[in-house]
Amino acid sequence: MSSLLELRHLRTLTALRDAGNLSRAAELLNLTQSALSHQIKLLESVYGGVLFERKSTPPRFTAIGARLLELSDLLLPRVDAAELDLARLAAGTAGQLRIAVECHTCFDWLMPAMDAFRDRWPEVEMDIVSGFNPDPVGLIHQDRADFAVISEPDDIVRGVDFHPLFRFEIVAILARGHSLVDKPWLEAADFAGETLITYPVSDEMLDVVRQVLIPAGITVQRRSTELTVALLQLVASGRGIAALPLWAVKSYLDRGYVRSCPIGPGGLHGSLYGACASQLSTSPYVTDFVRLMRENCFLSLPGITLL
Amino acid sequence: MSSLLELRHLRTLTALRDAGNLSRAAELLNLTQSALSHQIKLLESVYGGVLFERKSTPPRFTAIGARLLELSDLLLPRVDAAELDLARLAAGTAGQLRIAVECHTCFDWLMPAMDAFRDRWPEVEMDIVSGFNPDPVGLIHQDRADFAVISEPDDIVRGVDFHPLFRFEIVAILARGHSLVDKPWLEAADFAGETLITYPVSDEMLDVVRQVLIPAGITVQRRSTELTVALLQLVASGRGIAALPLWAVKSYLDRGYVRSCPIGPGGLHGSLYGACASQLSTSPYVTDFVRLMRENCFLSLPGITLL
DNA sequence: GGCCGTCCATGAAAAAAGTTCATTATCAGC
DNA sequence: GCTGATAATGAACTTTTTTCATGGACGGCC
């Protein structure tokens, strides 16, 4: 009888457009692909026609789908703004967010997320805490930071909550003519005798070292540099190999500047979590920050998976 | 985790404002008062505060409630417009709607509803069929009308669907000094010896005659006039009594121009239905027309109940 | 003050959605 | 013709929404 269209459906439509396909859209919305498929099927039966062409990537929307999408674009930002206002009404707008970061590459996506956050919560004071800290969770305990981006949630820590962010693959980066380049994957032994080119951080903060080389009892020479480009230049010119997040080097790989190779049969993966004092953890601006990071990253970093 | 606000909630909020209280809002939305109460309770727990003051009529909204209402006002018209577009896409915009009307007072609310309809479906040709027809359903069968407003659905008719509209009370209208004015209700016998002032229609179309006087075997003098004001003037000046829908005379009663009295212990009630050829019955513009009539009437006619 | 009538709240039960699971279908790229 | 990725599907399951039945609060009215 009366309309059964709900915001949920519009959220699905925009997620579909933004994510590029139903499965990714489902991941973005924390639902299953099946759920979205059913949702869309329902809409299609109500409006008497398909909403988008299934085979094409990115999805091509029909007139019906496009009209609904147009509606979504009109509505969802308003809803978001209203909920932001309501969150402010409930909890006030002030606060601080001192962010500690453990990993180098994080800045690539953290900055855009912080920019988006600043737009939404202008009154929250944001800071990056010092350089790269080996124990960011410690900083939270000492109340020297409010939020930390870390790679593995330490065992359950009293008073600190962990928010899963995303998971990504770490690949070995090789010069184009490198002898290992045609292996289906690299094993620990392949690193022996190579120079490992890294960011200037301590051993235990490098996933390859911690998860691959140390378990295999292999030590390698290290050479370090600050910038990703510089690091890749060293690899490309044959000074050694690197191990970096796939998303961080994807564009160089696509252009053929360097080559990549999975590490281990299933690939080597890293995960990122946000850590935060339990009391702050439920504050609207923190949950909003976490959401922003997840969504921004999922849409902008290729090949990552939400946790 | 993610937002649970849905259009349903916004529809409830605006219905609450428009209808004036939760029970009426529920009626407007075809839900129970309880459902709405639960909905609002949920919103209040999510946003951490009440949405409106319960005791006041009309409802006074809090900052939270007002912000949500503001959102509703922004969103719901857009949703409506989109669904209208989609209905057009699905079924085309053309069509005709020849409307037959059985009762006199119907025009009071039918005209505004038709105006609203014309705005939404400019391509649908609307007409009022002739004067007051004693058998509007017959006109539909003869394909001389597409839609009829009738007081009781004839027994199930093949090929014609009935859409319940609303129910209202018919009260007796008396001059201020009339001897019957203090009775708790009028019975059939009270009409004996009175002149019944009516619109110029045949006996069987008058609910009082059909449902009260004929069953009691009472006949009365009749005098008729076209206009409601004229009719009330005759009553006020002691020429007789009338029986009219409460909503049609409410404003005169409030001003004390005439008095009213229920007819029978439980009051006399009339109901209105829309009748329509079965094939047309599901066409988007017809269902839209029915919805418009129900909603407009419920909001503008005092004391009516939706069926 | 007691009695109604109206309006809203509430908890439990019922109904209706919405979602997931497990599996199958489709199709593009090798 | 495989294989991997994407979407569809039906049934089971879960969650949400709604109703039902009832009670409390308030205001008007003899």
XYZ file of C-alpha atoms (C1' of nucleotides) in Angstrom, chain B residues 19-22 52-60, chain C residues 6-8:
16
model
C -2.246 14.788 12.919
C -1.707 16.451 16.271
C -1.227 13.388 18.422
C 0.120 9.867 18.270
C 8.387 15.954 22.017
C 6.414 16.941 25.106
C 3.684 14.411 25.583
C 1.037 16.438 27.333
C 0.773 19.400 24.996
C -1.570 19.637 22.044
C -0.475 20.307 19.419
C 2.738 18.469 20.263
C 5.713 20.649 21.125
C -8.376 10.785 25.728
C -3.691 10.005 25.213
C 0.594 7.711 25.919
